[in-house]
PDB file of C-alpha atoms and ligand atoms in Angstrom:
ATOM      1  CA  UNK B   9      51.017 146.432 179.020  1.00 95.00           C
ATOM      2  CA  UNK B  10      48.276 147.691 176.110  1.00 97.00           C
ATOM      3  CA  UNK B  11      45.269 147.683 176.856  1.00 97.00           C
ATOM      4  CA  UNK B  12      42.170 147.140 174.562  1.00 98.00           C
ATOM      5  CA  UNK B  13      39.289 147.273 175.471  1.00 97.00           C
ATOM      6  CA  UNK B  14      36.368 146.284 173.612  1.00 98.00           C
ATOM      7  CA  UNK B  15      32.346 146.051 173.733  1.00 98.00           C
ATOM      8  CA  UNK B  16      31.816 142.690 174.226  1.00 98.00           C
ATOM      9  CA  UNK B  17      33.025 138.610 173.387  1.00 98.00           C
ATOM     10  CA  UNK B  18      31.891 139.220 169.847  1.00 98.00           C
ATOM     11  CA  UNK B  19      34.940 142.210 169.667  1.00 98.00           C
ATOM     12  CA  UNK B  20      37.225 140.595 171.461  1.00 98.00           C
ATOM     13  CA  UNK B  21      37.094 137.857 169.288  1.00 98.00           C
ATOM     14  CA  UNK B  22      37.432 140.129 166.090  1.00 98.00           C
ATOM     15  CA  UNK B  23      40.052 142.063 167.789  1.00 98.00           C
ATOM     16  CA  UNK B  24      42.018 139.268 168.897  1.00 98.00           C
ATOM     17  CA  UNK B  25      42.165 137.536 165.392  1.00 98.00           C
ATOM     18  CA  UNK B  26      43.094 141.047 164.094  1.00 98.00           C
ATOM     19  CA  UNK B  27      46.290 141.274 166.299  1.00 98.00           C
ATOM     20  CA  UNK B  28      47.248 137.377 165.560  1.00 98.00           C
ATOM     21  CA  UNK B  29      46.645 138.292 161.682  1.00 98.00           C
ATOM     22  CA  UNK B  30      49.083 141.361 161.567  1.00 98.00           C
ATOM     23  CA  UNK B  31      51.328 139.803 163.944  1.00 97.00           C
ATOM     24  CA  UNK B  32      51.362 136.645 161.792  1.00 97.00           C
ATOM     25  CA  UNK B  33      52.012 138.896 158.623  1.00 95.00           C
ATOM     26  CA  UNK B  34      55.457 139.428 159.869  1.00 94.00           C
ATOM     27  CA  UNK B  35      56.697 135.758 160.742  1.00 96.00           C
ATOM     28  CA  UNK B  36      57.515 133.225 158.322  1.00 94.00           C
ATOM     29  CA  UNK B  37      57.709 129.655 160.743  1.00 97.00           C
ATOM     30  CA  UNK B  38      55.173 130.852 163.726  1.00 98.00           C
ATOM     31  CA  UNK B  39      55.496 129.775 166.924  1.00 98.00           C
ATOM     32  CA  UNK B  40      52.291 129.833 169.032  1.00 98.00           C
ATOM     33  CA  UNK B  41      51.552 129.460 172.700  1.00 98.00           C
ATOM     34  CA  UNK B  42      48.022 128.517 173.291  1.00 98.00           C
ATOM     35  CA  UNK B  43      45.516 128.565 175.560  1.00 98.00           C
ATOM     36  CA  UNK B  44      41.770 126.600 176.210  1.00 97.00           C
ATOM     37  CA  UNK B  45      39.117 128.010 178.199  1.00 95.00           C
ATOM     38  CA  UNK B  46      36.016 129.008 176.633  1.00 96.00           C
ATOM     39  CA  UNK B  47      37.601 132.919 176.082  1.00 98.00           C
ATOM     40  CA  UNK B  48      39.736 131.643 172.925  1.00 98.00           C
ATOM     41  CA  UNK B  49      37.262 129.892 171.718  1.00 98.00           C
ATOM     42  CA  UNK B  50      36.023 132.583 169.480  1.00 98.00           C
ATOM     43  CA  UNK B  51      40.025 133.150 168.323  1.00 98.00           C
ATOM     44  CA  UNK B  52      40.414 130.508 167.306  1.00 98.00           C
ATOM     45  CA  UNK B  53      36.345 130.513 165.329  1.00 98.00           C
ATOM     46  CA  UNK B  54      37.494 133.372 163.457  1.00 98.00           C
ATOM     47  CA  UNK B  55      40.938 131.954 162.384  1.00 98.00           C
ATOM     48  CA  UNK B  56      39.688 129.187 160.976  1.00 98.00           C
ATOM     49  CA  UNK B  57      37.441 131.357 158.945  1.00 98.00           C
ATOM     50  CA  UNK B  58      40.270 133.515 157.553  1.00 98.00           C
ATOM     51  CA  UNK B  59      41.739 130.063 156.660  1.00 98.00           C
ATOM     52  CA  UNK B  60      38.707 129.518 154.665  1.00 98.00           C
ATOM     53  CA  UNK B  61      38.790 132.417 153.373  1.00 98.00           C
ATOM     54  CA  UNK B  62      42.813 131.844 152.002  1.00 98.00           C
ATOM     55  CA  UNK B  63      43.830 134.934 154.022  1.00 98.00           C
ATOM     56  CA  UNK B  64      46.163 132.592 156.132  1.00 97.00           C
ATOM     57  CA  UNK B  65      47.501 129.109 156.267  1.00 98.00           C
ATOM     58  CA  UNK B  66      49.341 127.154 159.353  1.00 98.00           C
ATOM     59  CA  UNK B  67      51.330 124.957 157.265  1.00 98.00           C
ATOM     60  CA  UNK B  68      54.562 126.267 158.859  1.00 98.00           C
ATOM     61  CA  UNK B  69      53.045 127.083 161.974  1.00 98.00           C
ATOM     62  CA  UNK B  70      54.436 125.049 165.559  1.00 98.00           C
ATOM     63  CA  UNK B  71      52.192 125.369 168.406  1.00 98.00           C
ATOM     64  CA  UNK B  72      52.692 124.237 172.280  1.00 98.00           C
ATOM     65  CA  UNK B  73      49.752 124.612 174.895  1.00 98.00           C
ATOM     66  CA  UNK B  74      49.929 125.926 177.777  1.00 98.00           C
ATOM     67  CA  UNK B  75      48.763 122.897 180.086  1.00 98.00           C
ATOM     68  CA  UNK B  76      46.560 119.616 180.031  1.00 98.00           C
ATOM     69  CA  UNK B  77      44.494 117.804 182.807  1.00 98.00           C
ATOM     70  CA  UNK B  78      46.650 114.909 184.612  1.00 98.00           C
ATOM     71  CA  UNK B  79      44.482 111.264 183.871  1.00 98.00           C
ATOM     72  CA  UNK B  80      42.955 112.529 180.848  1.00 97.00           C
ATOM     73  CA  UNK B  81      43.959 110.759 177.622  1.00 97.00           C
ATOM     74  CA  UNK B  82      44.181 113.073 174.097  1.00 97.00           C
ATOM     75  CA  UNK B  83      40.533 111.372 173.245  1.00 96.00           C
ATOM     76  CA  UNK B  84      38.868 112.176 176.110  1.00 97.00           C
ATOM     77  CA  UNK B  85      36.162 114.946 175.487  1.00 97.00           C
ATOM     78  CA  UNK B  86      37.101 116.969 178.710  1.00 97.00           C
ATOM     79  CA  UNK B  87      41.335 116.775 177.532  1.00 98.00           C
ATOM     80  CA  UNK B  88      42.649 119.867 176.331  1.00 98.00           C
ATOM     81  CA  UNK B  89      44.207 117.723 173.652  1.00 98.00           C
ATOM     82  CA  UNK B  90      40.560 116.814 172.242  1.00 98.00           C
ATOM     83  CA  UNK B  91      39.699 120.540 172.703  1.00 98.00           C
ATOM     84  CA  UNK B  92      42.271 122.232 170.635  1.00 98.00           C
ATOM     85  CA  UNK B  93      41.431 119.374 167.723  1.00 98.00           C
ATOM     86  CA  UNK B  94      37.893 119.997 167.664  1.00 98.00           C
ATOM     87  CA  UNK B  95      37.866 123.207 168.151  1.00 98.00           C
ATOM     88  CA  UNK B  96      41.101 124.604 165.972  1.00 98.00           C
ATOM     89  CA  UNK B  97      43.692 121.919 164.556  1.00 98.00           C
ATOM     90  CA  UNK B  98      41.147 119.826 162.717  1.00 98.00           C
ATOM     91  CA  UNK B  99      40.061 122.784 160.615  1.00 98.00           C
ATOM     92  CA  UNK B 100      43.027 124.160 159.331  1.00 98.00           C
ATOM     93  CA  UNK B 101      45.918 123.031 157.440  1.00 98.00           C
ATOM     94  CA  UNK B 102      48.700 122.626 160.507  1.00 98.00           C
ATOM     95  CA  UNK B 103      50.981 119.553 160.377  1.00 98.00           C
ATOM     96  CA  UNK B 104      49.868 117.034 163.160  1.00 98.00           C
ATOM     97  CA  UNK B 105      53.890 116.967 163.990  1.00 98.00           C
ATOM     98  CA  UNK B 106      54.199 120.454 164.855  1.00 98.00           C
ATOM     99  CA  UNK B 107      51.286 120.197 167.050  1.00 98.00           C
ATOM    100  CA  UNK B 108      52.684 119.600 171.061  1.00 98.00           C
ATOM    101  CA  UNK B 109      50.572 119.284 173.727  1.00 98.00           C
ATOM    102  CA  UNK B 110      51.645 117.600 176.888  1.00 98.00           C
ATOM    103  CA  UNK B 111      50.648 114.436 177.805  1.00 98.00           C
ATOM    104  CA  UNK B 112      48.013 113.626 180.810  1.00 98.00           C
ATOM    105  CA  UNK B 113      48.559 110.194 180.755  1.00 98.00           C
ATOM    106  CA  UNK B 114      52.110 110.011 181.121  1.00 98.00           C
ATOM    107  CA  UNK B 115      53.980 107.147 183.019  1.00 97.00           C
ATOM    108  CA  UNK B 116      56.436 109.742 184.636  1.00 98.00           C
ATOM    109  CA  UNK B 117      55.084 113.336 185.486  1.00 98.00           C
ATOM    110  CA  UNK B 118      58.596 114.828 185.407  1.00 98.00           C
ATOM    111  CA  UNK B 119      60.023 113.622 182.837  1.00 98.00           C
ATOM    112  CA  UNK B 120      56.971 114.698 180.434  1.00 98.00           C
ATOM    113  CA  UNK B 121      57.382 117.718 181.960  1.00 98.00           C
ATOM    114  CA  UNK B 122      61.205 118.754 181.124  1.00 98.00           C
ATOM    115  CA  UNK B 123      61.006 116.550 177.599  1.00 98.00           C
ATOM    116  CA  UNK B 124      58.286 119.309 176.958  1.00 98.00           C
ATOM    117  CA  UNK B 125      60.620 121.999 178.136  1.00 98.00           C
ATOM    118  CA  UNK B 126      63.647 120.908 175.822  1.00 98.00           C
ATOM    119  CA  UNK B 127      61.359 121.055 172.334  1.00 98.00           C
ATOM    120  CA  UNK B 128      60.525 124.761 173.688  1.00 98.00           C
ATOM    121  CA  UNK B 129      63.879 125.220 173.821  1.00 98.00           C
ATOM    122  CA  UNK B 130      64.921 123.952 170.877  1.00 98.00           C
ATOM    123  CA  UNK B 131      61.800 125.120 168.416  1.00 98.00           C
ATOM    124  CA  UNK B 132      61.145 127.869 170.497  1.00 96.00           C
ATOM    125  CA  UNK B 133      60.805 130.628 171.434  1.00 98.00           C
ATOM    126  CA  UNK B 134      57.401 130.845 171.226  1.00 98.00           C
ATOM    127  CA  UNK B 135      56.624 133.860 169.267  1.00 98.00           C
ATOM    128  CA  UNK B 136      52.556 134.771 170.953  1.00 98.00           C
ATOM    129  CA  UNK B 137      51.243 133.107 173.486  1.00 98.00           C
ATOM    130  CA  UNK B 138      47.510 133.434 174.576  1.00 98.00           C
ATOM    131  CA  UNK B 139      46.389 133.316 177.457  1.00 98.00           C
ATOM    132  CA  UNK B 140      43.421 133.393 179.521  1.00 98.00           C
ATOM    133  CA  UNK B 141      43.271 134.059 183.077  1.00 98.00           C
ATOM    134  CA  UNK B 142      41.090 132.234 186.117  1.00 95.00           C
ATOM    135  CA  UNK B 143      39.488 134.062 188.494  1.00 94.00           C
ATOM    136  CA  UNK B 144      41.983 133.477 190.969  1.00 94.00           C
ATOM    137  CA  UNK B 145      44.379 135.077 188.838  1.00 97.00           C
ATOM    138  CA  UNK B 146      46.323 132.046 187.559  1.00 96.00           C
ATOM    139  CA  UNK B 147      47.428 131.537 183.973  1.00 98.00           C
ATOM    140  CA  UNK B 148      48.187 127.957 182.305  1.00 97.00           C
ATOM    141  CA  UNK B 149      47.554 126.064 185.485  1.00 97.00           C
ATOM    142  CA  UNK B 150      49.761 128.124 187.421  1.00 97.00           C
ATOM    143  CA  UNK B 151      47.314 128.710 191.084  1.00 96.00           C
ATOM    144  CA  UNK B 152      48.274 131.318 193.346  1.00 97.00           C
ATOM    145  CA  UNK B 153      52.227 131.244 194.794  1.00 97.00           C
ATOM    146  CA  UNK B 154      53.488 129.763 192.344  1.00 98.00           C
ATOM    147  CA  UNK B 155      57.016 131.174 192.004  1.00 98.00           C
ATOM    148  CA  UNK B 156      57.453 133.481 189.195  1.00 98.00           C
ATOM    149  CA  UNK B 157      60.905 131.306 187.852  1.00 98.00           C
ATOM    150  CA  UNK B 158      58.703 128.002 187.409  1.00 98.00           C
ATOM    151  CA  UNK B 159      59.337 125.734 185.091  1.00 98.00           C
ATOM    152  CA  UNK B 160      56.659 123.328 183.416  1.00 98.00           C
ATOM    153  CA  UNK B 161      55.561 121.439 186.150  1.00 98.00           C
ATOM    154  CA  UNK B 162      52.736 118.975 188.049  1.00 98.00           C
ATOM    155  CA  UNK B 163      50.510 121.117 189.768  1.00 97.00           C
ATOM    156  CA  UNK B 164      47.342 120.525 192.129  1.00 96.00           C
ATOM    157  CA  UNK B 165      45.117 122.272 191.533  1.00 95.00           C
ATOM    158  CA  UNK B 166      42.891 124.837 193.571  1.00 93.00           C
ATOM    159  CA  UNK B 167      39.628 123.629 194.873  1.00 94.00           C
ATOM    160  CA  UNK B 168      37.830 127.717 192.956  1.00 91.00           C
ATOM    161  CA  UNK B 169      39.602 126.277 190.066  1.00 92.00           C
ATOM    162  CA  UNK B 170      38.320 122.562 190.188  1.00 95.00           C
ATOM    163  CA  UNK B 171      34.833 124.038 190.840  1.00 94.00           C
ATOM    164  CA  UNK B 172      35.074 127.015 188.010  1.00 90.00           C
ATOM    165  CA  UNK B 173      36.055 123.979 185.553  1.00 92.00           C
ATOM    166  CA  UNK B 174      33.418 121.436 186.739  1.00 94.00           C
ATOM    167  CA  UNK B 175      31.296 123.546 184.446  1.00 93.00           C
ATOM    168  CA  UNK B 176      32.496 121.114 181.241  1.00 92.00           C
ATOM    169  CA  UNK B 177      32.197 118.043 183.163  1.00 95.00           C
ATOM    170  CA  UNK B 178      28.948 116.039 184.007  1.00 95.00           C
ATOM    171  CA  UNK B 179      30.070 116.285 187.778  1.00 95.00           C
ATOM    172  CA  UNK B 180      32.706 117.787 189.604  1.00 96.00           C
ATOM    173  CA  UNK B 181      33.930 114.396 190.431  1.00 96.00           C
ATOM    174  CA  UNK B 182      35.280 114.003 187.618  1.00 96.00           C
ATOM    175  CA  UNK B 183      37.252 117.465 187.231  1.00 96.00           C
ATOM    176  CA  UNK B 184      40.894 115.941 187.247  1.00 98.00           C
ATOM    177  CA  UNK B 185      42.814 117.070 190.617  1.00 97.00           C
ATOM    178  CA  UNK B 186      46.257 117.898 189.142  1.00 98.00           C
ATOM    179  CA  UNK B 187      47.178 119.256 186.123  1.00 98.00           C
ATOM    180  CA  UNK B 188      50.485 119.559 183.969  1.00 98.00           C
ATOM    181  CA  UNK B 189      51.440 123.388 182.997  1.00 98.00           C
ATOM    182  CA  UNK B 190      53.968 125.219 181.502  1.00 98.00           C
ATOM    183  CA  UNK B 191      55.423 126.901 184.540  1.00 98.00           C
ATOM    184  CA  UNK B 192      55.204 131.219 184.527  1.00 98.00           C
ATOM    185  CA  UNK B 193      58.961 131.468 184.257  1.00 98.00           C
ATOM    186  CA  UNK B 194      57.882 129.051 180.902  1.00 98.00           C
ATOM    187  CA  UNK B 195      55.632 131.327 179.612  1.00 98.00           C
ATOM    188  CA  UNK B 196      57.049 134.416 180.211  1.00 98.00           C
ATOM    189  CA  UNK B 197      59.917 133.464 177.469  1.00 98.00           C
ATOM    190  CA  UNK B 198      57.655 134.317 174.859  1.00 98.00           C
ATOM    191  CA  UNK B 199      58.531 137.362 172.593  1.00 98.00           C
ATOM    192  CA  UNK B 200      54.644 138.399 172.538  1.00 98.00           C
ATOM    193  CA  UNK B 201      51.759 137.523 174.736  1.00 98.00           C
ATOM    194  CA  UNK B 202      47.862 138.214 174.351  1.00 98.00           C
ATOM    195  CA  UNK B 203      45.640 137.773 177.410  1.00 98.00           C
ATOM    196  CA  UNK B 204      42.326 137.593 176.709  1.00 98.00           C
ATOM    197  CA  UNK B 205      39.611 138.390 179.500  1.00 98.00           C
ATOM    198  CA  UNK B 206      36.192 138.601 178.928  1.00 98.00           C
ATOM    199  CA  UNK B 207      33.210 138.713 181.713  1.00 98.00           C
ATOM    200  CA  UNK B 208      32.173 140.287 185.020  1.00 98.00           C
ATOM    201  CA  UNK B 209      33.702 136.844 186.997  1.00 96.00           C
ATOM    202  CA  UNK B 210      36.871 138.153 185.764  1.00 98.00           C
ATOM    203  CA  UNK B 211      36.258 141.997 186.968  1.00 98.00           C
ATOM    204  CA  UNK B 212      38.020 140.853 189.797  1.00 97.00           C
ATOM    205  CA  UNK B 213      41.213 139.778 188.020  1.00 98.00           C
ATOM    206  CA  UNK B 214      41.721 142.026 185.397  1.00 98.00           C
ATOM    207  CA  UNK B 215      41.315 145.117 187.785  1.00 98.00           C
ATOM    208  CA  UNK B 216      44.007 143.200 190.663  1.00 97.00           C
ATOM    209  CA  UNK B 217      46.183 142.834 187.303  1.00 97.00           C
ATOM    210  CA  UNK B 218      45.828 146.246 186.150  1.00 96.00           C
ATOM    211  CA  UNK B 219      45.938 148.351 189.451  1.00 94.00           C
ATOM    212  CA  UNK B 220      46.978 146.227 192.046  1.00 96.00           C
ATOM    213  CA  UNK B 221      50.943 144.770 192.708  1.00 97.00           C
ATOM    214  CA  UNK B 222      52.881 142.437 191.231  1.00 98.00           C
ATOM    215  CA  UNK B 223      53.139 139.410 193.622  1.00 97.00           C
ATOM    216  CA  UNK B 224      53.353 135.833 193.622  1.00 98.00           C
ATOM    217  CA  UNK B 225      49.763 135.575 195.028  1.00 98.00           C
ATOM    218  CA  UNK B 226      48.371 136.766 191.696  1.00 98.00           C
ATOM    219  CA  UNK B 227      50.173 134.596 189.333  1.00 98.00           C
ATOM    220  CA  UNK B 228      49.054 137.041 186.237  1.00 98.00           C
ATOM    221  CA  UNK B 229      50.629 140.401 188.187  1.00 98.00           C
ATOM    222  CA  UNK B 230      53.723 139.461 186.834  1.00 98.00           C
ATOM    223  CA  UNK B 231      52.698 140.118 183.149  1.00 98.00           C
ATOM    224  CA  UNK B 232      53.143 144.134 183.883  1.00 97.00           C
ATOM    225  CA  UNK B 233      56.528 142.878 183.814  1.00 97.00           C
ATOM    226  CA  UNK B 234      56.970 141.304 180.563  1.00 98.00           C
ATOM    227  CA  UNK B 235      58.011 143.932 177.731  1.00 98.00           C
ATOM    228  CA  UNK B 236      55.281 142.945 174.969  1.00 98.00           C
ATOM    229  CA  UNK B 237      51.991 142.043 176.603  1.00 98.00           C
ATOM    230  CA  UNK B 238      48.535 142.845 174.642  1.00 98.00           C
ATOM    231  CA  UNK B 239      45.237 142.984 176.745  1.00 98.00           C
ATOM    232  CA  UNK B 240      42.190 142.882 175.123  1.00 98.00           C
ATOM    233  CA  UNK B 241      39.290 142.757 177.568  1.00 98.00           C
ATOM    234  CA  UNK B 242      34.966 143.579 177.451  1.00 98.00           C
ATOM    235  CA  UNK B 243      33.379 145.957 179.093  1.00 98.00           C
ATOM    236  CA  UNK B 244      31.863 143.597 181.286  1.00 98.00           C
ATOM    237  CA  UNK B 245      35.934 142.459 182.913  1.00 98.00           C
ATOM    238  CA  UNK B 246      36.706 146.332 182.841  1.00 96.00           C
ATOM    239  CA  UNK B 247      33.830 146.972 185.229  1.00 95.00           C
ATOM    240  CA  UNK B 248      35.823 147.363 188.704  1.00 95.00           C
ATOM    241  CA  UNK B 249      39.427 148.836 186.749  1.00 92.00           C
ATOM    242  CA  UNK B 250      40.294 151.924 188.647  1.00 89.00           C
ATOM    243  CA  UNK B 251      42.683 152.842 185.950  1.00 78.00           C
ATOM    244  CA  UNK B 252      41.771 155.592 183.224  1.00 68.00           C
TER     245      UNK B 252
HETATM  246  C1  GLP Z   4      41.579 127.108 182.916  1.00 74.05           C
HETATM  247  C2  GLP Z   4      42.835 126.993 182.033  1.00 74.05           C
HETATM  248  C3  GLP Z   4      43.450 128.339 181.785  1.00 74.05           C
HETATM  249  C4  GLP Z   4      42.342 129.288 181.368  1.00 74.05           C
HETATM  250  C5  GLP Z   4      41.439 129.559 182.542  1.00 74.05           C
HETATM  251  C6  GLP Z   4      40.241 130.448 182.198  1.00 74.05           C
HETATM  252  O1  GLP Z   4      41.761 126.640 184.187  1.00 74.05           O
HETATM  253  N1  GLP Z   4      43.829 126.127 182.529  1.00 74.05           N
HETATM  254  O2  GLP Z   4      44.458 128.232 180.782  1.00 74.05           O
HETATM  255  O3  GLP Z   4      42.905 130.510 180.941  1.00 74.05           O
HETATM  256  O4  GLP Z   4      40.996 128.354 183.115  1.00 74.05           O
HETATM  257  O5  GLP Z   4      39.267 129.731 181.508  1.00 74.05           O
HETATM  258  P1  GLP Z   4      38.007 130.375 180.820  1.00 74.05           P
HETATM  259  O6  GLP Z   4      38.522 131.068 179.602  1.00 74.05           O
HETATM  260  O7  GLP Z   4      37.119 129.245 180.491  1.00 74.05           O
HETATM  261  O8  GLP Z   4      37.430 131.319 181.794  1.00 74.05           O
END
């Protein structure tokens, strides 16, 4: 696992865009795995700017997300669908059919679930993959014990998560109780992955990822694992790392 660590949101940001521009540099039909949250949020600002700028295009670019609320339909505000529109597809040049996302509303949980997993197969693999992490230490929507081999799946979801999310809704009422996600076993298919922490809540998480075991508990442990991870994380998230 590198580590980066950075001053603040503002770096991470830069820093992040820096690794997905040289990484990009070197692949001709990208696949991305991507993440919402409010810590790509400034990725994905400073990507669209180098697309302004003509530094990069997404023309031949696939993406897949990493999860979406169960109930929510793509126009909802609170969907991670509407998110990744307003927020990144809408402002650069990717074909709507190589977006994938999966869908909230579907009839049949299960079925969306492995149709999802059969287009990774077959346009994957997924080439970086961003991630955030919650406090709890899941990624995606994958809560703690979820078994390392899972596949995308229905999840419910963890009442610190339904309350750290109520933050974008007008009530916590509303925060959706289940969720679909790629599953860890999923995610950790892809050549490359960037986790992105930034933030004293997570000071917590990033130093039980860096120092502490790797163990079902702490879905994100398992990323000390994979042979090509990237962390870039603030000052603020480094504040209780033990590790030089
Ligand atoms: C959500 C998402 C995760 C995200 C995490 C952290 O629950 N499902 O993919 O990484 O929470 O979010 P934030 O970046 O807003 O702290």
């Amino acid at each position: 696992m590198k580590l980066i660590r950075v001053k603040d949101y503002a770096e991470l940001s830069e820093q992040a865009c820096a690794y997905f521009m040289e990484r990009l540099a070197a692949i001709s039909n990208p696949v991305l795995g991507l993440a919402t949250g409010s810590t790509p949020e400034g990725l994905y600002a400073k990507l669209i700017e180098k697309y302004n700028n003509k530094e990069i295009s997404f023309k031949h670019t696939t993406t897949f997300n990493l999860d979406e609320y169960v109930g929510l339909p793509p126009e909802d505000v609170n969907s991670y669908s509407y998110y990744m529109h307003e927020k990144f597809f809408h402002h650069i040049d990717i074909p709507e059919e190589n977006v994938h996302l999966l869908n909230g509303v579907a009839e049949d949980a299960k079925k969306e679930c492995e149709a999802y997993e059969a287009l990774m197969q077959k346009l994957g693999p997924v080439d970086i993959q961003v991630l955030g992490i919650g406090e709890n230490g899941h990624i995606g929507f994958n809560e703690p014990g979820t078994p390392f081999s899972s596949r995308t799946h229905l999840v419910n979801l963890n009442e610190s998560t339904i309350k750290a999310n109520a933050r974008f809704f007008d009530s916590i009422e509303e925060v959706p109780t289940q969720a679909l996600s790629m599953g860890i076993g999923t995610i950790l298919e892809a050549k490359a992955i960037l986790l992105l922490v930034s933030g004293e809540k997570k000071a917590e998480a990033l130093a039980r990822l860096i120092d502490g075991e790797v163990n079902e508990d702490f879905p994100a442990s398992i990323l000390q694992k994979h042979p090509d991870v990237t962390v870039i994380a603030d000052e603020a998230a480094f504040g209780k790392v033990r590790r030089k």
